[in-house]
mmCIF file of C-alpha atoms and ligand atoms in Angstrom:
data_model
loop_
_atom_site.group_PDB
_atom_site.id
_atom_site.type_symbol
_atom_site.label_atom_id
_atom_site.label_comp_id
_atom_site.label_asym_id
_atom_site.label_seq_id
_atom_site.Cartn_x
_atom_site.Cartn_y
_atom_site.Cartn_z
ATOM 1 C CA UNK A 1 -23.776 -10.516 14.617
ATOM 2 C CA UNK A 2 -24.333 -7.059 12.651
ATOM 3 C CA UNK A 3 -20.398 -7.329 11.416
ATOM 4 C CA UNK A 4 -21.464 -10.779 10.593
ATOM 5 C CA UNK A 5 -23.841 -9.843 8.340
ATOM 6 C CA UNK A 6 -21.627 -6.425 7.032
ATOM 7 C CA UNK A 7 -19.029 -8.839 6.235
ATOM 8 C CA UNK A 8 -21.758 -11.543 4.347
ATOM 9 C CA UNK A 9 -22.786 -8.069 2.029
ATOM 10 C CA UNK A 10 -19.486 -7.287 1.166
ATOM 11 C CA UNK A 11 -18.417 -10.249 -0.191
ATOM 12 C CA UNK A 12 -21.710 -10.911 -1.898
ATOM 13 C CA UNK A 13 -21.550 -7.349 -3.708
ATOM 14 C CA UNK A 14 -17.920 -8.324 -4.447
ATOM 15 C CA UNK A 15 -18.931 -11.648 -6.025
ATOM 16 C CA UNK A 16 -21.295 -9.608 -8.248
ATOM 17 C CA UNK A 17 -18.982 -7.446 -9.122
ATOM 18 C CA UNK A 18 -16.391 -9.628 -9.885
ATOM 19 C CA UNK A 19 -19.029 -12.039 -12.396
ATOM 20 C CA UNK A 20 -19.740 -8.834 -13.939
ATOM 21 C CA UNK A 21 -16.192 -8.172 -14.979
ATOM 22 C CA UNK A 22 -15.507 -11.649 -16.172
ATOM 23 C CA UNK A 23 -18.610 -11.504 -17.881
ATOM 24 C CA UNK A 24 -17.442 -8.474 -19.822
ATOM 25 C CA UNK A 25 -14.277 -9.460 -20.649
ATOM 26 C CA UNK A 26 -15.167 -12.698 -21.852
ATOM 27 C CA UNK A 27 -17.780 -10.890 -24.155
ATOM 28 C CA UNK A 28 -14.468 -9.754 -26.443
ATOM 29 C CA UNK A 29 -13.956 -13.263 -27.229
ATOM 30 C CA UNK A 30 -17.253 -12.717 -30.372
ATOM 31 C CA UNK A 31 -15.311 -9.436 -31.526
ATOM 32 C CA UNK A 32 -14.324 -9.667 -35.020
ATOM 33 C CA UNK A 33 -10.680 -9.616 -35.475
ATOM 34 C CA UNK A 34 -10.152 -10.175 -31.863
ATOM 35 C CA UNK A 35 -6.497 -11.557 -31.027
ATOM 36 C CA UNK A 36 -7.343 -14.885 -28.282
ATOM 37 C CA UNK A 37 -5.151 -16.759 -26.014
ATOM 38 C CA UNK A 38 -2.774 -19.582 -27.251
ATOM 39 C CA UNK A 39 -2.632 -22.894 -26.231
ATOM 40 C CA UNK A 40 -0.228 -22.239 -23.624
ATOM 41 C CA UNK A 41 -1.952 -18.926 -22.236
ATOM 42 C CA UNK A 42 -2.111 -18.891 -18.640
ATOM 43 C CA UNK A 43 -5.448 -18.680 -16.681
ATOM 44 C CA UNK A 44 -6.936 -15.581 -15.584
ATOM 45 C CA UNK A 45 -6.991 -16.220 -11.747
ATOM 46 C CA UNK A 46 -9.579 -14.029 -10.264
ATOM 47 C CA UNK A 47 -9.599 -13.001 -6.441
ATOM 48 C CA UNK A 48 -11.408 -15.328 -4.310
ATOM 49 C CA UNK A 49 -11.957 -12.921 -1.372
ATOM 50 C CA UNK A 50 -11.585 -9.219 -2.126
ATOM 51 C CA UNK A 51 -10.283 -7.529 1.267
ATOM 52 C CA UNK A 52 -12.632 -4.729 1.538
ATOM 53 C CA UNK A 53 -12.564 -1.995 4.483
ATOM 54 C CA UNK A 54 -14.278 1.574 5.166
ATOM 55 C CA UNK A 55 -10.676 3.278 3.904
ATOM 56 C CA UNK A 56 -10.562 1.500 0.903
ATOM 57 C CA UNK A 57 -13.968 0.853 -0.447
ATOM 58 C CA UNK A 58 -14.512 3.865 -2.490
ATOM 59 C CA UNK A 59 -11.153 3.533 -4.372
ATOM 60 C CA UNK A 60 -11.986 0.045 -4.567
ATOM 61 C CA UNK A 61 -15.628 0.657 -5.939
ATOM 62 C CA UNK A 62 -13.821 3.001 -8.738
ATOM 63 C CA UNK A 63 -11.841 0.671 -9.769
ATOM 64 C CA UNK A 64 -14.380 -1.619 -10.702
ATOM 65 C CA UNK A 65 -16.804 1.297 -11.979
ATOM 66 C CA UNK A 66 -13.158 2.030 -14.281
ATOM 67 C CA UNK A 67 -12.901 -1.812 -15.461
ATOM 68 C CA UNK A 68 -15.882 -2.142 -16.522
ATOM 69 C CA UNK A 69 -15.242 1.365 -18.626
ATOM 70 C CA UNK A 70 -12.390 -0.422 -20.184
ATOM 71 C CA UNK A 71 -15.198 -2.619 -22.252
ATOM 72 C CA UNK A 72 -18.051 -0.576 -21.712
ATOM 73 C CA UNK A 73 -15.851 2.592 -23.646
ATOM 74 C CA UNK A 74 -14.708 0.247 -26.783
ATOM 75 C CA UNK A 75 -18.353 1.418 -28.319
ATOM 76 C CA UNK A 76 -17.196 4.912 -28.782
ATOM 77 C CA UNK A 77 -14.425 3.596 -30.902
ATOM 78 C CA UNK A 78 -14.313 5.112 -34.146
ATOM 79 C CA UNK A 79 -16.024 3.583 -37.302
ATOM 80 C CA UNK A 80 -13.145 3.935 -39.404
ATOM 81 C CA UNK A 81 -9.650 4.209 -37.400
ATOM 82 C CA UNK A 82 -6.534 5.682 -38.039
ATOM 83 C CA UNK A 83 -3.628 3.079 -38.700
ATOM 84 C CA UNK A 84 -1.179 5.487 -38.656
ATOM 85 C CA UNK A 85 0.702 7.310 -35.646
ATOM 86 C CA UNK A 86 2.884 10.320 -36.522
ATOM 87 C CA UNK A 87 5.507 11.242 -34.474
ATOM 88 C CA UNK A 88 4.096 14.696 -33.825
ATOM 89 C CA UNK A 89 0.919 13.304 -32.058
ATOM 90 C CA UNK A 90 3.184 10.480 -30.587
ATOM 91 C CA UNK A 91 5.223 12.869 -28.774
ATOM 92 C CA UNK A 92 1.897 14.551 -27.854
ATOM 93 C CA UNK A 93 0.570 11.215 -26.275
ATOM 94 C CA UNK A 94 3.683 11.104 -24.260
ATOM 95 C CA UNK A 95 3.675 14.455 -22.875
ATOM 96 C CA UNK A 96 0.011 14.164 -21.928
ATOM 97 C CA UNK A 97 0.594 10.691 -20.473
ATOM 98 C CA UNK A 98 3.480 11.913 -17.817
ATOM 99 C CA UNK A 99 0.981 15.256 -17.131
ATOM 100 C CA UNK A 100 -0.826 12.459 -15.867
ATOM 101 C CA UNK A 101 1.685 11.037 -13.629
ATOM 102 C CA UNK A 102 2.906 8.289 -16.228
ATOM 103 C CA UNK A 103 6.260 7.071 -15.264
ATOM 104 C CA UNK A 104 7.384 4.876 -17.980
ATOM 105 C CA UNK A 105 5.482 4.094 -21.988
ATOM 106 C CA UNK A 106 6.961 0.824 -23.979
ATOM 107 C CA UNK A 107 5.424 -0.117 -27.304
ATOM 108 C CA UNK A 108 5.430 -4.026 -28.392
ATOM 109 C CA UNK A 109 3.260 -6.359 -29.579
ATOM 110 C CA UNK A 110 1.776 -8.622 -27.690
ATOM 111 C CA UNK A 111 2.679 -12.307 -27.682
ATOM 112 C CA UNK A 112 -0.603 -14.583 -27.563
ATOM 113 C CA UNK A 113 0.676 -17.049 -25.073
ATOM 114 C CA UNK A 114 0.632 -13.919 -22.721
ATOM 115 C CA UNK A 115 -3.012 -12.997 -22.896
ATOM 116 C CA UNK A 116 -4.816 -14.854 -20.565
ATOM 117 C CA UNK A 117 -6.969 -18.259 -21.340
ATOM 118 C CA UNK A 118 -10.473 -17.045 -22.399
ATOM 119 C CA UNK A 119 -9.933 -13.523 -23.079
ATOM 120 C CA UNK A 120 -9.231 -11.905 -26.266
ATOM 121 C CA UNK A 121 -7.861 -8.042 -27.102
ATOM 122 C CA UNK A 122 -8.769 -5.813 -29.847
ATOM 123 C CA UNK A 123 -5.338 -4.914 -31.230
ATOM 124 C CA UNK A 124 -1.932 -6.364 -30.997
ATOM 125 C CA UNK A 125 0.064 -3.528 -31.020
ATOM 126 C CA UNK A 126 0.598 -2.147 -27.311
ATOM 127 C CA UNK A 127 1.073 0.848 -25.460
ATOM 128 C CA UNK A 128 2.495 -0.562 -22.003
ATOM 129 C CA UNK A 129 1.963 1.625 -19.155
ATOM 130 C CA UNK A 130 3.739 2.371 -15.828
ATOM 131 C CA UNK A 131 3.009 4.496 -12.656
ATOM 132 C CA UNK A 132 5.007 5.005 -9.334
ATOM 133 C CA UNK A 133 4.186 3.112 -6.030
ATOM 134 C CA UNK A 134 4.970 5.988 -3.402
ATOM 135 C CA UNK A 135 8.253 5.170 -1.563
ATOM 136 C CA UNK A 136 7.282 6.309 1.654
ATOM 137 C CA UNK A 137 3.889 3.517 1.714
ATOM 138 C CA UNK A 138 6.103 1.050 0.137
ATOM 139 C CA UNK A 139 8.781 1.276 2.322
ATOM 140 C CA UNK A 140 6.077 0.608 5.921
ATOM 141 C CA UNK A 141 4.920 -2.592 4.648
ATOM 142 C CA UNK A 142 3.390 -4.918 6.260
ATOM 143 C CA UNK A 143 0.892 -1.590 7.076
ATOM 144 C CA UNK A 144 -2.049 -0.524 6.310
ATOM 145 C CA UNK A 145 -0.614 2.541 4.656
ATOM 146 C CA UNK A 146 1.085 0.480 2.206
ATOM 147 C CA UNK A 147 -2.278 -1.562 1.207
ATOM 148 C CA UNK A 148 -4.077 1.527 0.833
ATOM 149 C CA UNK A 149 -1.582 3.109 -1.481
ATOM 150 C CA UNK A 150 -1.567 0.020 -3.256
ATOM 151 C CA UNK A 151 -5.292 0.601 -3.775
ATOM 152 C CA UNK A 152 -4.685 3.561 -5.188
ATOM 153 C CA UNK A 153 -2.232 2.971 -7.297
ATOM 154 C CA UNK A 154 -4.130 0.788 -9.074
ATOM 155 C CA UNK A 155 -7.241 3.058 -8.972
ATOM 156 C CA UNK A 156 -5.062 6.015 -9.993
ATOM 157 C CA UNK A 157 -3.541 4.163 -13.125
ATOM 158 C CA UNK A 158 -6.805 2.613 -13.685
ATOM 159 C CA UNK A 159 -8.287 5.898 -14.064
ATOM 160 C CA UNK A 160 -5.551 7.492 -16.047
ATOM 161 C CA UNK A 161 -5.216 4.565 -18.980
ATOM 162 C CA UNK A 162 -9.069 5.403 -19.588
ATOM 163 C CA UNK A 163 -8.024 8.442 -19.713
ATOM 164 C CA UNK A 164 -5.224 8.109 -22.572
ATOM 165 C CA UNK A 165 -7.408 5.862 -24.719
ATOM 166 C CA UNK A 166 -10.418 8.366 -24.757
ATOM 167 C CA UNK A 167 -7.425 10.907 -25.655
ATOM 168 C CA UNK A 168 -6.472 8.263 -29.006
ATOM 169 C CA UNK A 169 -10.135 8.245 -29.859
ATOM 170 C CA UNK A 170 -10.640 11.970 -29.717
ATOM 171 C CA UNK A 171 -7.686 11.633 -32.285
ATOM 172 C CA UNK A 172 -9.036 9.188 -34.148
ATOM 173 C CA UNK A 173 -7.343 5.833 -32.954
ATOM 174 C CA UNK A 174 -9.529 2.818 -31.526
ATOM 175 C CA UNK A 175 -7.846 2.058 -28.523
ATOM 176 C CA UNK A 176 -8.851 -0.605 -26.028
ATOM 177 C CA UNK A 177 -7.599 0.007 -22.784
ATOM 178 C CA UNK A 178 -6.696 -2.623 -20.065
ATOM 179 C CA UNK A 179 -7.204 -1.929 -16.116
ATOM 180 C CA UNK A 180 -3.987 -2.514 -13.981
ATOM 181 C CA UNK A 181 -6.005 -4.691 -11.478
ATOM 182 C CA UNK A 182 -6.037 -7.850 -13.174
ATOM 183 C CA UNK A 183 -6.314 -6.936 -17.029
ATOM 184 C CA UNK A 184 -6.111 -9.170 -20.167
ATOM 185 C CA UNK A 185 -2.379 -10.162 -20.526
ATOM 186 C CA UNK A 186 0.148 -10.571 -18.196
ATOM 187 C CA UNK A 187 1.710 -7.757 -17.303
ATOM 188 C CA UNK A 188 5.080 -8.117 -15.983
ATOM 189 C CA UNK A 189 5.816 -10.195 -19.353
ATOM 190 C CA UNK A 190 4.303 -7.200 -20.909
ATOM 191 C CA UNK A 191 6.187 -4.800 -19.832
ATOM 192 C CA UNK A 192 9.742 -7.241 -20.208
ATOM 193 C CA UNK A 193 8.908 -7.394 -23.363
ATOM 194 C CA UNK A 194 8.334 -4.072 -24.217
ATOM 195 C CA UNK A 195 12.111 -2.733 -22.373
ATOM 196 C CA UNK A 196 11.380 -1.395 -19.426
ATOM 197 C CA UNK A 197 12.596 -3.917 -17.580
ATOM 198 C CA UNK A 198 13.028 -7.500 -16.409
ATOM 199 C CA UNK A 199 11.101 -9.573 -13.871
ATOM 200 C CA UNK A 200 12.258 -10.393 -10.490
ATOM 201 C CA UNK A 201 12.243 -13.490 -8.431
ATOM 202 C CA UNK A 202 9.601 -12.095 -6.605
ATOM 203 C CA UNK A 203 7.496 -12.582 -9.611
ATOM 204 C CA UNK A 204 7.208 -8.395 -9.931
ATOM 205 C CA UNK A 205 8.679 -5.922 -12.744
ATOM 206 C CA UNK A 206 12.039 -4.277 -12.052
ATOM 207 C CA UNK A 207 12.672 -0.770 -13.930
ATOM 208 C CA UNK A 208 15.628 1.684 -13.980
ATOM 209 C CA UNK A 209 13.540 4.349 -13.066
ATOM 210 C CA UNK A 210 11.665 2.732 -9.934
ATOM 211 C CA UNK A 211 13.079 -0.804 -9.111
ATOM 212 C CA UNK A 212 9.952 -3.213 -7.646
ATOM 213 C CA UNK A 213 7.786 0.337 -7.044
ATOM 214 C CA UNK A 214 5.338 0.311 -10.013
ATOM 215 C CA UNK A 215 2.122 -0.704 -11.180
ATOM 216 C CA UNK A 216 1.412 -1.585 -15.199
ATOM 217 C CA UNK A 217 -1.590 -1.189 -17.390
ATOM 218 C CA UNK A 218 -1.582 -1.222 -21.116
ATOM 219 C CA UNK A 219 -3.467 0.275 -24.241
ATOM 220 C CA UNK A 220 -4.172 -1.846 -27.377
ATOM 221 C CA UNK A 221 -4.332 0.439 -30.688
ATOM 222 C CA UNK A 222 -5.388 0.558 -34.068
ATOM 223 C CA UNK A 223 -1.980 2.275 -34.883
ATOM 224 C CA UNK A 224 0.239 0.017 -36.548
ATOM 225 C CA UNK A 225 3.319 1.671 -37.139
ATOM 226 C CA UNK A 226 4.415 2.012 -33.660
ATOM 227 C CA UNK A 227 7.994 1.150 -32.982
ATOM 228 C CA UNK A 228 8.930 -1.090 -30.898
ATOM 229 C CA UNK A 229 11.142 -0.686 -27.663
ATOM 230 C CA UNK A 230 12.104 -4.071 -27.012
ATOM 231 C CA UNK A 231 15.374 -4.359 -25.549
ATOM 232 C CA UNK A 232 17.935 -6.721 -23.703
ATOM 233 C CA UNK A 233 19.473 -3.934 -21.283
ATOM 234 C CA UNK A 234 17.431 -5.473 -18.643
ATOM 235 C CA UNK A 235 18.656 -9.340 -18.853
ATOM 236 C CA UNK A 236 21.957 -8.940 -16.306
ATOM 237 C CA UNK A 237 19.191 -8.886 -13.429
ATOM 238 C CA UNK A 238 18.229 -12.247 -13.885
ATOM 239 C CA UNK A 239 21.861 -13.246 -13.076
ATOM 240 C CA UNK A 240 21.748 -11.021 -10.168
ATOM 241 C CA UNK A 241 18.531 -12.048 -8.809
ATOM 242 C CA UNK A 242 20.142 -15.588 -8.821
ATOM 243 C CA UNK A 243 22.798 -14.559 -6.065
ATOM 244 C CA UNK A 244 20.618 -12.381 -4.068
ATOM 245 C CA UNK A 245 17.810 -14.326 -2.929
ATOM 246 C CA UNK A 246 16.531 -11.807 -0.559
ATOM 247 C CA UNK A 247 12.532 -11.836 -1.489
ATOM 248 C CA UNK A 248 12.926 -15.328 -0.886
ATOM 249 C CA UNK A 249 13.821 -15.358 2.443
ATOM 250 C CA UNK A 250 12.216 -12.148 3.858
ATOM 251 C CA UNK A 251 8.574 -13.660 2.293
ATOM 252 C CA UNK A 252 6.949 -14.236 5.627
ATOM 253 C CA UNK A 253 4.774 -17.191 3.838
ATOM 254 C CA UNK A 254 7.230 -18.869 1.978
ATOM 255 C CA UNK A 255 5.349 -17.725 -1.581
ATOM 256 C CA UNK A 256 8.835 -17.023 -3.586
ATOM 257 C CA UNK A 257 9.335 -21.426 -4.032
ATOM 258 C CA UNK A 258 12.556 -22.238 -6.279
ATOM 259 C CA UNK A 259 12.813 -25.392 -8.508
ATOM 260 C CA UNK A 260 15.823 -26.478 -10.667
ATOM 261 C CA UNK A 261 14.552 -27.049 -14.335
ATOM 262 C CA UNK A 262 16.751 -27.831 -17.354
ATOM 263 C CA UNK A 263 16.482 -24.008 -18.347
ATOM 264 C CA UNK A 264 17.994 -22.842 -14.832
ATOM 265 C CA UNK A 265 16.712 -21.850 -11.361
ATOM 266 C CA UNK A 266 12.840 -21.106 -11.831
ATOM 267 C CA UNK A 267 10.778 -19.132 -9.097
ATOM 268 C CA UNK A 268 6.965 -19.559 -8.647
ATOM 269 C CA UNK A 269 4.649 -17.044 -6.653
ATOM 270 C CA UNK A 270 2.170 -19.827 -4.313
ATOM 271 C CA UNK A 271 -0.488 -17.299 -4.831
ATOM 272 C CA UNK A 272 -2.584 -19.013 -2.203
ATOM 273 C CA UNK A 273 0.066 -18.219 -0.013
ATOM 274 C CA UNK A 274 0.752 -14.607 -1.065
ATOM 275 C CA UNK A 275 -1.465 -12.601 1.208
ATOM 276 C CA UNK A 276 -0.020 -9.707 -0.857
ATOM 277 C CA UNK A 277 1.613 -7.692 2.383
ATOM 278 C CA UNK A 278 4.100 -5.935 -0.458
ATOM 279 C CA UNK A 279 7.471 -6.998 2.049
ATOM 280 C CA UNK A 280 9.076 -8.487 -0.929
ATOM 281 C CA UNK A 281 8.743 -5.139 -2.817
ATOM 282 C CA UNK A 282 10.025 -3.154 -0.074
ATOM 283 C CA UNK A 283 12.832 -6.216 0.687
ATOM 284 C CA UNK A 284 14.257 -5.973 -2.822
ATOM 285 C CA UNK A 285 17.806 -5.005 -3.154
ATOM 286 C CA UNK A 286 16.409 -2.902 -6.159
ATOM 287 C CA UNK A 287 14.325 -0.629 -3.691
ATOM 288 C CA UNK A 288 16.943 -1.090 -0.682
ATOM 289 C CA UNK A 289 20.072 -0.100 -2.809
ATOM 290 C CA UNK A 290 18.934 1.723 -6.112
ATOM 291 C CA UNK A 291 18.994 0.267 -9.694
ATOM 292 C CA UNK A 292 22.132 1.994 -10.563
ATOM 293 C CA UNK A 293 24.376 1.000 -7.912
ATOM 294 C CA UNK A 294 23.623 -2.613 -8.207
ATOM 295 C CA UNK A 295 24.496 -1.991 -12.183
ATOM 296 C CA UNK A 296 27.655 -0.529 -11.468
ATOM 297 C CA UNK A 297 28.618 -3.057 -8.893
ATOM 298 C CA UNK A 298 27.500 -5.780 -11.131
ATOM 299 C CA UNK A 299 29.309 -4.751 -14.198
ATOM 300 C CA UNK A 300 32.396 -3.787 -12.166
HETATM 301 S S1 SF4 B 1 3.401 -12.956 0.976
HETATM 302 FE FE1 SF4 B 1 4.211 -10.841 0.924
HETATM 303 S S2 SF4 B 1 6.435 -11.113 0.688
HETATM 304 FE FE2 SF4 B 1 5.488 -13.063 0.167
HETATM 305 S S3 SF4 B 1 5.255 -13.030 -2.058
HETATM 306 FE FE3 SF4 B 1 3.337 -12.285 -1.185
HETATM 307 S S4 SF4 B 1 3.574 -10.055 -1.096
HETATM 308 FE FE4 SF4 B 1 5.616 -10.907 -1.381
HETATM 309 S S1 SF4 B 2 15.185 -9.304 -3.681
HETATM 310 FE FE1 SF4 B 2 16.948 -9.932 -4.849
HETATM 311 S S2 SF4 B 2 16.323 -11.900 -5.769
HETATM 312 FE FE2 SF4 B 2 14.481 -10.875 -5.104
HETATM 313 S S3 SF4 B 2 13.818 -9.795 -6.961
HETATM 314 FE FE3 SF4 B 2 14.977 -8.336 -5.724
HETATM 315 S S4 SF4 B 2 17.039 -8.495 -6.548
HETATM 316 FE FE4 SF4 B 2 15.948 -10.284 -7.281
#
């Protein structure tokens, strides 16, 4: 009866919390000079049940506390931006952003077909971020270890893109940063598109640097002379997800599907059947074997 009623609270306060996000996203849709959706944007799909337990409620009340930031900062943007980055402060950013435990930064603009329906960004130039999944957590899934990290990840990230974009303001950019849980774009496309990597059939970004094992945020900013790291190293994965197949068939609840379409084999994540256990991650020949050898072997 009491957990009854625990369990009716937490999902109510996560409801709230969750209306309260959407609300404040979709309040960038009346900002001048926004950049919206396209016509073939995809939707925004939010949780319907958040999992929530004694472990990981704080982390998870700090990352919402740190998404709402991500609009609630944009009014200490300043009046009259910088447009230009030199590479001086650029190669400042970067330094402070792996102090911070960045693993990866990619610059691109972002396509609007990849910014989800009803939400709108400040900036189309992009700072994508990445940050490490820890091996060891990744590597116990199905445990709770491995949700918990997961958690933290995103709170971690979360915490640290706020982070950067108060550090562009302090220096004069307007920067409007975008939470790893959830966010306004989609992020694996992102991050493809910026060169760090390309996107497995288990629907998750695969890097040099960490395989399956990261999470992504991003920063739109004012600067518009960023270059831009977009890059076709990555492509030769496709090909060899296509003859591995292992996410597929390790997925406990058949989420991975594959269709035959004119432009190839296609994968789709069921995410009503994704209960997010992370045993696709830890599955992947990229995290079994190492991005490197599989390159080698492949290109042999
Ligand atoms: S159910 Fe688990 S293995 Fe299947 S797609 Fe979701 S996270 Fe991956
Ligand atoms: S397990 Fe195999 S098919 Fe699935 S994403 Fe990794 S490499 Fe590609």
């Amino acid at each position: 009866m009491i957990l009854d009623k625990i369990d009716s609270l937490k999902s109510k306060y996560a409801d709230y919390r969750l209306n309260k996000i959407n609300k404040l996203e979709m309040s960038l849709n009346k900002a001048p000079g926004a950049v919206s959706a396209s016509s073939n944007s995809p939707e925004k799909k939010m949780p319907d049940k958040l999992k929530i337990t004694l472990k990981t409620l704080p982390k998870q009340l700090s990352i919402a506390k740190n998404i709402e930031k991500t609009i609630k900062s944009l009014d200490e943007n300043p009046e009259n931006p910088k447009m230009h980055m030199d590479s001086e402060f650029k190669d400042e950013f970067e330094k402070y952003a792996s102090s911070l435990g960045i693993n990866k930064i990619g610059y691109v603009d972002v396509p609007s077909d990849i910014i989800f329906q009803d939400r709108s960004i400040l900036f189309k130039k992009t700072i994508v971020l990445t940050m490490e999944m820890d091996e060891n957590a990744v590597n116990m899934a199905p445990s709770p270890q491995t949700q918990e990290d997961g958690i933290l990840t995103y709170d971690e990230l979360g915490k640290k893109t706020n982070l950067l974009a108060q550090y562009l303001r302090k220096n004069g950019f307007s920067s409007h940063p975008s939470h790893p849980a959830g966010g306004l774009v989609v992020y694996t496309k992102l991050a493809k598109k910026a060169g760090l990597g390309n996107i497995g059939r288990h629907g998750l970004l695969i890097t040099p640097e960490l395989g399956p094992r990261q999470r992504i945020s991003a920063i739109f900013i004012s600067a518009e002379n960023l270059p831009d790291t977009s890059s076709d190293a990555h492509l030769w994965i496709s090909e060899f997800c296509v003859s591995c197949g292992k996410c597929i068939k390790k997925c406990p609840n058949q989420a991975i599907v594959e269709k035959n379409t004119p432009q190839g084999l296609k994968t789709k994540i069921i995410t009503d059947l994704c209960h997010g256990c992370t045993i696709c991650m830890k599955e992947c020949s990229f995290n079994r074997l190492g991005y490197q050898k599989i390159e080698n072997n492949f290109h042999s």
